[in-house]
CSV table of C-alpha atoms (C1' of nucleotides) and ligand atoms in Angstrom, one decimal:
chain,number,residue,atom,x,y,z
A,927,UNK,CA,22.4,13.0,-3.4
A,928,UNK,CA,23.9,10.6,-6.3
A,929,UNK,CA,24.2,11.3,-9.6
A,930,UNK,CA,22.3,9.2,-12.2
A,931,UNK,CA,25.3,8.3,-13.7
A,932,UNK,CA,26.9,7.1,-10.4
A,933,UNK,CA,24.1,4.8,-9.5
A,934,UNK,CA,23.7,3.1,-13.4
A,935,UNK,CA,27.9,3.0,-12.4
A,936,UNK,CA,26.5,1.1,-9.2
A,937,UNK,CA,24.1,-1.2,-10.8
A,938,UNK,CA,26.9,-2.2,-13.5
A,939,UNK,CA,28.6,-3.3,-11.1
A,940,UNK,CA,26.2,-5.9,-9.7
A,941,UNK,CA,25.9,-7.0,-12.9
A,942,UNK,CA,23.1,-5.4,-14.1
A,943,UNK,CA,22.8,-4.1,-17.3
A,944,UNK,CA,22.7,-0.3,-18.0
A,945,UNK,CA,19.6,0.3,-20.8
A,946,UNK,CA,17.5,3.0,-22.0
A,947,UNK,CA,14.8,2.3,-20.4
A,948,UNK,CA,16.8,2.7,-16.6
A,949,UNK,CA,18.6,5.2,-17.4
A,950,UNK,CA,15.3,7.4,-18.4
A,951,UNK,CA,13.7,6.1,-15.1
A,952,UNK,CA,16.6,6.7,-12.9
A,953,UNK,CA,16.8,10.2,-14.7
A,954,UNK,CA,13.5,11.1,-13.5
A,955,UNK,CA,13.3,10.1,-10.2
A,956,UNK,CA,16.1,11.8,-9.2
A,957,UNK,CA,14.4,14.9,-10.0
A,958,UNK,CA,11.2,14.1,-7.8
A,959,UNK,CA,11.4,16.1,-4.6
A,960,UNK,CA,7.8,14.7,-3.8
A,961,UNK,CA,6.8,10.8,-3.0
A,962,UNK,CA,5.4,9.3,-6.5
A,963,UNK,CA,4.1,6.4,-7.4
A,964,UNK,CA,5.2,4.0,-10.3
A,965,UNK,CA,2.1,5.2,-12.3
A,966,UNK,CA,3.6,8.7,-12.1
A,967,UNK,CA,7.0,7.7,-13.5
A,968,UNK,CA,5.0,5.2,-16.3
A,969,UNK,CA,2.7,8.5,-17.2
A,970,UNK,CA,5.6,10.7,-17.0
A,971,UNK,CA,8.1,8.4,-19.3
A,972,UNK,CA,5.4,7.1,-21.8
A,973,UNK,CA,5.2,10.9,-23.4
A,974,UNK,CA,8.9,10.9,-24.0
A,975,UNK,CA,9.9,7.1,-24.7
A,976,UNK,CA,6.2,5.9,-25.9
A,977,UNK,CA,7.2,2.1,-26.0
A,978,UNK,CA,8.5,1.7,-22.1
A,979,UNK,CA,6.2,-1.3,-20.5
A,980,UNK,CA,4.7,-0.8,-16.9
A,981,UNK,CA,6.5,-4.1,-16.2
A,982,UNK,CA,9.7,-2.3,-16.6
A,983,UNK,CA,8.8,0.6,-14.9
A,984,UNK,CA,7.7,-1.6,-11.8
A,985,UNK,CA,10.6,-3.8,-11.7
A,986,UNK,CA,13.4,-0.7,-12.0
A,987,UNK,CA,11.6,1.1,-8.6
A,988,UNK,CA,12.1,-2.7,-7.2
A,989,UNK,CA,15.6,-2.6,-8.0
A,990,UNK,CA,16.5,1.3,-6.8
A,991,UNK,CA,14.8,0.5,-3.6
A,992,UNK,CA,17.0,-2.8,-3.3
A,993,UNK,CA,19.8,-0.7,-4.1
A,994,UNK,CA,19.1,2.2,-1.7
A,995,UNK,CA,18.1,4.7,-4.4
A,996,UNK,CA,14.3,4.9,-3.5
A,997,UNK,CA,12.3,3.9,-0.5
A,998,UNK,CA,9.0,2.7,-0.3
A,999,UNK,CA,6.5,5.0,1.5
A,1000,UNK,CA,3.2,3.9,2.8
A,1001,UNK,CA,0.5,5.9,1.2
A,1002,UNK,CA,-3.0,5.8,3.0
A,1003,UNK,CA,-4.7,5.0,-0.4
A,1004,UNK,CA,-3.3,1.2,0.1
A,1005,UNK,CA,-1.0,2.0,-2.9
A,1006,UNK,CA,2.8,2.3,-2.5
A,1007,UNK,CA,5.0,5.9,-3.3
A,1008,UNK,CA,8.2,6.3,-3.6
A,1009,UNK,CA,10.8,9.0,-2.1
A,1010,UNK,CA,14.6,9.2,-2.9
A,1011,UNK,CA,16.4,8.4,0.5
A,1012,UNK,CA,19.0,10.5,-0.2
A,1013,UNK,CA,17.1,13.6,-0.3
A,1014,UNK,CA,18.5,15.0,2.8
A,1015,UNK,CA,15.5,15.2,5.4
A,1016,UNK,CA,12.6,17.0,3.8
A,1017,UNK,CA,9.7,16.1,5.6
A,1018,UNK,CA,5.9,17.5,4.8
A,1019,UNK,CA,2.8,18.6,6.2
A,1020,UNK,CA,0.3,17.9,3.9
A,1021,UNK,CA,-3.5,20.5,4.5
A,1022,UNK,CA,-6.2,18.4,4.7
A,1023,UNK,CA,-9.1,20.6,3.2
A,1024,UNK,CA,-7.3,21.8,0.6
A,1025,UNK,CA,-4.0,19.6,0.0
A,1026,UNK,CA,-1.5,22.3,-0.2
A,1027,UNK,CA,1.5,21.0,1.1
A,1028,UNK,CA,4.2,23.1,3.0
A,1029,UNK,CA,7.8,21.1,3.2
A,1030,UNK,CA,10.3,21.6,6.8
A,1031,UNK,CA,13.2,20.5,7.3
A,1032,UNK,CA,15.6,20.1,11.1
A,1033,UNK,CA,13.2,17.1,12.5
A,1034,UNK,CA,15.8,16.2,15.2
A,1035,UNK,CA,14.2,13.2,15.9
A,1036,UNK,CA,17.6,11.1,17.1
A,1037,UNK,CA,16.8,10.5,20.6
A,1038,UNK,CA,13.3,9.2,20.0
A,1039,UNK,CA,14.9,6.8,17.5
A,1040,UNK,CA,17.3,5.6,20.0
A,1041,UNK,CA,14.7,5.3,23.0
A,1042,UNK,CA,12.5,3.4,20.3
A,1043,UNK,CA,15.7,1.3,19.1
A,1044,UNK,CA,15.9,0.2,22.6
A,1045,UNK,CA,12.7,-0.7,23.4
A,1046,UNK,CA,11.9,-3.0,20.3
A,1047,UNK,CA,15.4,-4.1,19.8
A,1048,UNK,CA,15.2,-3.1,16.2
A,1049,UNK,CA,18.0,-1.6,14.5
A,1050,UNK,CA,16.3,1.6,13.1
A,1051,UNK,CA,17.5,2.6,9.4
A,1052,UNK,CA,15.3,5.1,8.2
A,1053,UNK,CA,12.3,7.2,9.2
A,1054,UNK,CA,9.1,8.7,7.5
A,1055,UNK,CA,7.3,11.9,9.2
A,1056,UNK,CA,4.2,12.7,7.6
A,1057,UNK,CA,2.3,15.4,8.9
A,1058,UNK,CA,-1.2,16.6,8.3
A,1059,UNK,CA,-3.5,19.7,9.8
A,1060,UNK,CA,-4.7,22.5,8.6
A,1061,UNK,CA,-3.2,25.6,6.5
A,1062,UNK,CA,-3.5,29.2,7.5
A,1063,UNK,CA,-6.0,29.9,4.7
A,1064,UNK,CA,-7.9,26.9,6.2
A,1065,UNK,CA,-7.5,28.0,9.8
A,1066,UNK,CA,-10.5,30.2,9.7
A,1067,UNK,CA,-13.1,27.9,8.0
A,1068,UNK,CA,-13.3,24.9,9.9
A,1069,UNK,CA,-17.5,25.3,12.2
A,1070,UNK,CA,-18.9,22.7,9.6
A,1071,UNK,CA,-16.7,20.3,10.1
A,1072,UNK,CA,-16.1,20.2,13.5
A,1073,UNK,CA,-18.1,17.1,15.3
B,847,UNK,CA,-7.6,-2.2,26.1
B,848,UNK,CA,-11.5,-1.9,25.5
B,849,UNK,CA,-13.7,-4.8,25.6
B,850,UNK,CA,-16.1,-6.2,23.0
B,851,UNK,CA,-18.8,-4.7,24.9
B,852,UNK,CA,-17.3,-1.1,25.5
B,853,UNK,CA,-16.5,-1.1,21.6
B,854,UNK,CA,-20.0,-2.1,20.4
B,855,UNK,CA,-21.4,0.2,22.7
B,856,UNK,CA,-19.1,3.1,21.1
B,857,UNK,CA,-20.5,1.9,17.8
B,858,UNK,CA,-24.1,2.3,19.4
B,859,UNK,CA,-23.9,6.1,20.1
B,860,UNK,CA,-22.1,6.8,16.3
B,861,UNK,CA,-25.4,5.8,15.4
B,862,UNK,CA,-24.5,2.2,14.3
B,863,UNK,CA,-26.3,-0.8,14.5
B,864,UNK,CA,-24.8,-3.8,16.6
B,865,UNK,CA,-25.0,-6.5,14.3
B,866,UNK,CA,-23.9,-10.2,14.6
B,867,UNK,CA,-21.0,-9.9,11.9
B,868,UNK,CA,-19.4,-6.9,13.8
B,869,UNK,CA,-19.5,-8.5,17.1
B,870,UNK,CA,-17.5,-11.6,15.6
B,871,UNK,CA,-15.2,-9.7,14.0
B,872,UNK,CA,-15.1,-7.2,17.4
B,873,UNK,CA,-14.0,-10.4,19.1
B,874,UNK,CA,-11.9,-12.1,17.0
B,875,UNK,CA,-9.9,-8.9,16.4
B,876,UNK,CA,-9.3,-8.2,20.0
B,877,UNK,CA,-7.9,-11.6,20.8
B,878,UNK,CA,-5.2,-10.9,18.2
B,879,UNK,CA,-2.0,-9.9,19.8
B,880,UNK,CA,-0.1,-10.1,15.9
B,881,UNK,CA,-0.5,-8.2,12.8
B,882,UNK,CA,-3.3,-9.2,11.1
B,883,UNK,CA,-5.3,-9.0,7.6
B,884,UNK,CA,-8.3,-8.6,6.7
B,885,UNK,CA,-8.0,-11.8,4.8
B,886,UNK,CA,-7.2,-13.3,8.4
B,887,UNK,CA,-10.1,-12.3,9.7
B,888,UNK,CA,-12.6,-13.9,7.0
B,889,UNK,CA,-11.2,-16.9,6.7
B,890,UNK,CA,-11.3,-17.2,10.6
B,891,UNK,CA,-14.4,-15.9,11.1
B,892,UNK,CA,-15.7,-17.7,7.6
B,893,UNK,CA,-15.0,-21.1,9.7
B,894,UNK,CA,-17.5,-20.3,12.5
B,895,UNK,CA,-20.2,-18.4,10.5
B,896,UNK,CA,-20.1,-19.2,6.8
B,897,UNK,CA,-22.4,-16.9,5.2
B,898,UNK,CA,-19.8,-14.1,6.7
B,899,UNK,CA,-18.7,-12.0,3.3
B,900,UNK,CA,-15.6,-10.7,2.8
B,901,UNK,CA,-17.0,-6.8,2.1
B,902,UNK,CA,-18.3,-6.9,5.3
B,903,UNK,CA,-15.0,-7.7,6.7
B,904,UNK,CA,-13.4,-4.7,5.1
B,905,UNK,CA,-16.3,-2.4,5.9
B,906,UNK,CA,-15.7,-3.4,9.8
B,907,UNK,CA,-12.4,-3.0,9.7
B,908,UNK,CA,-12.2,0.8,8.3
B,909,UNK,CA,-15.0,1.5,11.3
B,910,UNK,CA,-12.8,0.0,13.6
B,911,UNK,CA,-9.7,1.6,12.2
B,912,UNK,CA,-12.0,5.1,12.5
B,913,UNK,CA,-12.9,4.7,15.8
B,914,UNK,CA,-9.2,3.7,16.9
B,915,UNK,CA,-9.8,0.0,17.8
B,916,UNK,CA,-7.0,-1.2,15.3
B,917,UNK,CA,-4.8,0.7,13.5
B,918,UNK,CA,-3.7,0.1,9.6
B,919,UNK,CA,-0.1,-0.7,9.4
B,920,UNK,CA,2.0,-1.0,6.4
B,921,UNK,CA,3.2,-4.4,5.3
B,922,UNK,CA,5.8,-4.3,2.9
B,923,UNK,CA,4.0,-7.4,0.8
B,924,UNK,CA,1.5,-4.2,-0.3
B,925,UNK,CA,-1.6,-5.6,1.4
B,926,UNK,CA,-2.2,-3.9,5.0
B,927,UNK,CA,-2.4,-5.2,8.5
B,928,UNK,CA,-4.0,-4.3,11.3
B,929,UNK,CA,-2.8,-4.1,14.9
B,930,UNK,CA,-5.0,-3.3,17.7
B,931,UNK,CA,-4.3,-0.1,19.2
B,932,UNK,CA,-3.8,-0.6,23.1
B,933,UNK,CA,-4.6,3.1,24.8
B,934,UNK,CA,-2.3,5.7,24.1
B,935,UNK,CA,-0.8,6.5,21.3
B,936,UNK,CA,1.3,3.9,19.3
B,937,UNK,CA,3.5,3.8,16.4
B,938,UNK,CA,5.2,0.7,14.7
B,939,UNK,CA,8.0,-0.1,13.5
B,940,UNK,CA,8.5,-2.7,10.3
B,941,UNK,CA,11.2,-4.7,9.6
B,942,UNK,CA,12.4,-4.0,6.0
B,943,UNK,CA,13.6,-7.8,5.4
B,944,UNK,CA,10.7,-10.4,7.0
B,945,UNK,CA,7.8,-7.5,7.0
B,946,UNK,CA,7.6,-8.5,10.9
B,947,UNK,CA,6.3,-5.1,13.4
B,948,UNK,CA,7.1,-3.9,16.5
B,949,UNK,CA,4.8,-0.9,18.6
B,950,UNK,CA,6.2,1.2,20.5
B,951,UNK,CA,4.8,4.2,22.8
B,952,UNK,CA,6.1,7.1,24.0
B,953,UNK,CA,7.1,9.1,21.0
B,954,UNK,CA,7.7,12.3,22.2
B,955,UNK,CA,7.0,14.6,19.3
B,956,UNK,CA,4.9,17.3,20.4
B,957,UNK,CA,8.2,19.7,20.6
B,958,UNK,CA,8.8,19.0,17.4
B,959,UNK,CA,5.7,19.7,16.4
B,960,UNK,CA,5.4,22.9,17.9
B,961,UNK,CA,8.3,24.1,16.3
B,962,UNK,CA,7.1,22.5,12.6
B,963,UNK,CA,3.4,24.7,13.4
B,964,UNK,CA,5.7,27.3,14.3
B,965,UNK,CA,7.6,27.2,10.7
B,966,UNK,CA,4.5,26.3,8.5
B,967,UNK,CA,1.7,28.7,9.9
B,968,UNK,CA,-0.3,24.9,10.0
B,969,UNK,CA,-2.6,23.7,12.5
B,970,UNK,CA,-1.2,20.3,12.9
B,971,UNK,CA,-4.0,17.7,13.4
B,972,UNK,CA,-2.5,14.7,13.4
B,973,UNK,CA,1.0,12.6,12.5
B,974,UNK,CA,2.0,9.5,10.5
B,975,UNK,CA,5.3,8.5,12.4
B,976,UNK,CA,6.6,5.0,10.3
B,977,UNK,CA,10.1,3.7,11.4
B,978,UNK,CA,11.8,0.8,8.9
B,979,UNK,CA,14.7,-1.2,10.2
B,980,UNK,CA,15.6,-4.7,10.9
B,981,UNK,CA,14.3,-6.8,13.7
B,982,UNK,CA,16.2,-8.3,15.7
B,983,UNK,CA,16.2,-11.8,14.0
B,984,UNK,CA,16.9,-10.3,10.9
B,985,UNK,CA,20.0,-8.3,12.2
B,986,UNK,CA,22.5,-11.3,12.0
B,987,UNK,CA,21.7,-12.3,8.3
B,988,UNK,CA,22.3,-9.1,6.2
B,989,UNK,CA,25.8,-9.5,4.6
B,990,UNK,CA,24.5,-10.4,1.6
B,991,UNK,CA,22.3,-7.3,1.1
B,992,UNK,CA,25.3,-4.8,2.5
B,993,UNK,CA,26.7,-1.9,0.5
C,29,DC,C1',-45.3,-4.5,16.1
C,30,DT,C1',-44.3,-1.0,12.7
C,31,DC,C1',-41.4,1.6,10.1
C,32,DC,C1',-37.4,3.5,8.6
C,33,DT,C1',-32.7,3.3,8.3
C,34,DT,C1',-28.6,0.9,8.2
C,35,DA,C1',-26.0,-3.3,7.3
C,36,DT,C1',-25.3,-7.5,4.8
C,37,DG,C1',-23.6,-10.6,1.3
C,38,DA,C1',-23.6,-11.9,-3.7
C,39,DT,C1',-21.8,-10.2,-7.6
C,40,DA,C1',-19.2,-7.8,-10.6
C,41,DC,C1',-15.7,-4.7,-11.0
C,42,DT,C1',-11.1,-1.9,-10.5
C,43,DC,C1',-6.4,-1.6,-10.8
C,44,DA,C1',-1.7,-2.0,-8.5
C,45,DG,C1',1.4,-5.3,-9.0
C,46,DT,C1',3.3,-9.9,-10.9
C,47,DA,C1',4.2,-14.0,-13.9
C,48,DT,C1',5.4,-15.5,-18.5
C,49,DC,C1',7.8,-15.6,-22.6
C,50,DA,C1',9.5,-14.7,-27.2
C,51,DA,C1',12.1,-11.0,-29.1
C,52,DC,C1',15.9,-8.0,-28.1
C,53,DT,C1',20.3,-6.0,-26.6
C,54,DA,C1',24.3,-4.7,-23.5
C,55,DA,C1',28.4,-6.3,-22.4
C,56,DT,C1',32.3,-9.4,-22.9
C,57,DC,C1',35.8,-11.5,-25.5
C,58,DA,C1',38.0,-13.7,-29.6
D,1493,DT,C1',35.0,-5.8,-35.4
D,1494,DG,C1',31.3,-9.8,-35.0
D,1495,DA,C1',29.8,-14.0,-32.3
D,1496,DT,C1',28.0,-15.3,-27.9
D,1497,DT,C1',25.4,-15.2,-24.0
D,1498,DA,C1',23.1,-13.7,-20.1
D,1499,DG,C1',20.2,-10.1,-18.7
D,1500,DT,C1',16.3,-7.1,-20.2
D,1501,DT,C1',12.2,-5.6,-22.5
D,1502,DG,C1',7.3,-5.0,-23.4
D,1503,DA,C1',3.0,-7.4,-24.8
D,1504,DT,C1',-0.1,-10.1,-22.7
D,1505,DA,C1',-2.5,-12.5,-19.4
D,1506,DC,C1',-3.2,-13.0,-14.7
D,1507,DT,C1',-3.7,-12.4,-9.4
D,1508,DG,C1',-5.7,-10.7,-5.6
D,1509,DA,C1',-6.7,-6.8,-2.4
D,1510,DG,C1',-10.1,-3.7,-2.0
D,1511,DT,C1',-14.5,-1.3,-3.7
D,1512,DA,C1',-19.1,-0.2,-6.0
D,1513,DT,C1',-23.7,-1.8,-6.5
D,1514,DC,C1',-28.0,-3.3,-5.2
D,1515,DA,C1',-31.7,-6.2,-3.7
D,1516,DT,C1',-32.6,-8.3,0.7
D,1517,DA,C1',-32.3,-8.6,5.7
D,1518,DA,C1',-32.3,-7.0,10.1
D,1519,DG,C1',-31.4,-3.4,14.1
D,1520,DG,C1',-33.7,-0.2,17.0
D,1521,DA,C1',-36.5,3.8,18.3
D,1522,DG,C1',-41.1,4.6,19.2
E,811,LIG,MN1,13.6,13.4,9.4
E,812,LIG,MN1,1.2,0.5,2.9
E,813,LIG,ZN1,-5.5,24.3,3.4
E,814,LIG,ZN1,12.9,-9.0,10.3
DNA sequence: CTCCTTATGATACTCAGTATCAACTAATCA
DNA sequence: TGATTAGTTGATACTGAGTATCATAAGGAG
């Protein structure tokens, strides 16, 4: 997991300038252990630094994801979220009657990667595991909506 | 892979009504054998019957998408495609550089989920399995983007 | 054919994401 | 240091996918 400091290090070295505004965003999203979306980081930064624009907000998640910082997740909504790569593997399973989510790590997914690398030829560079069911508490109360 | 007929007739005993609209949209979707958006499909479908609207596109869509016809997949524009879901179960991968996607079956995952079901105390119901990579086109032009 | 329910398409709307641009500022160098 | 300059910001306006509404049209069971 980088450091804030590292990856403003990283982007002044492409050339990019380090400002408030990035270094408040980069700040933040390193200590998102979630997937959020850009209007969770405009929300969450407009209460400390009231001027930052959306723009900005939209265009610094474009460059972190160029740089390898964030990825894009697909989010069923239509609308994109974002997850640091570097988080190690936390994956989640996500309770569909009452959204309480319960994280698990040790996927060992590598030899279905592999088989699936050699089927479509791609060359695979990262993975998103999203799982959803139902919760223990939610186990027990499921006769109305079953078909 | 269902025909028009089979998949109208599914429709019939949800309780739907077999309308012209679905049926041309039934058939136009099954013929594709590329990712495709809903956008696609109207203008298509707008050449042969005009008065088509674009709501009902996306209303036919999500049923077909419900009843497993097609499945949604991400497109890294923002705006989803669709890919028809041949039987079994299917997952894609998506090319992080031209947005292009590749299925691919046989994902073994139910040990893994076992053991996840195990470690959560969930009833897993379903999974969201989404690989990103680079095709194979785009595996020869990436020296730019390395590091 | 009748009747009821569902589907349709026109229209207006939402809202994530983008384009523009004048004002601003981080970094480099004299 | 202060001048210079290219990159950045945020206000604003815009785009376009997808959705809500609603009056009208049509499917289908009987
Ligand atoms: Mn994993
Ligand atoms: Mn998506
Ligand atoms: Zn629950
Ligand atoms: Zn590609």
């Amino acid at each position: 997991m980088r450091t804030a400091e590292a990856i403003l290090e990283t982007m002044h070295e492409r050339g990019c300038r380090v400002t408030g505004p990035r270094r408040a965003i980069v700040e933040f999203v390193l200590e998102q252990c979630e997937p959020f979306s850009a209007e969770d980081v405009f929300r969450a930064l407009r209460r400390v630094q009231p001027t930052i624009g959306r723009a900005t907000v939209f265009r610094t998640l474009d460059l972190l994801a160029e740089l390898g910082v964030v990825e894009r997740v697909h989010h069923p909504s239509g609308t994109h979220r974002y997850v640091v790569s570097s988080d190690g593997h936390r994956h989640h399973v996500v309770c569909v009657r009452c959204g309480r989510v319960a994280a698990f790590s040790g996927c060992n997914l590598e030899p279905i990667l592999a088989s699936i690398a050699d089927q479509t030829r791609f060359r695979i560079l990262d993975h998103w595991l999203e799982l959803s069911g139902l919760c223990q508490a939610c186990q027990g109360e499921t006769m109305a909506v079953s078909r």
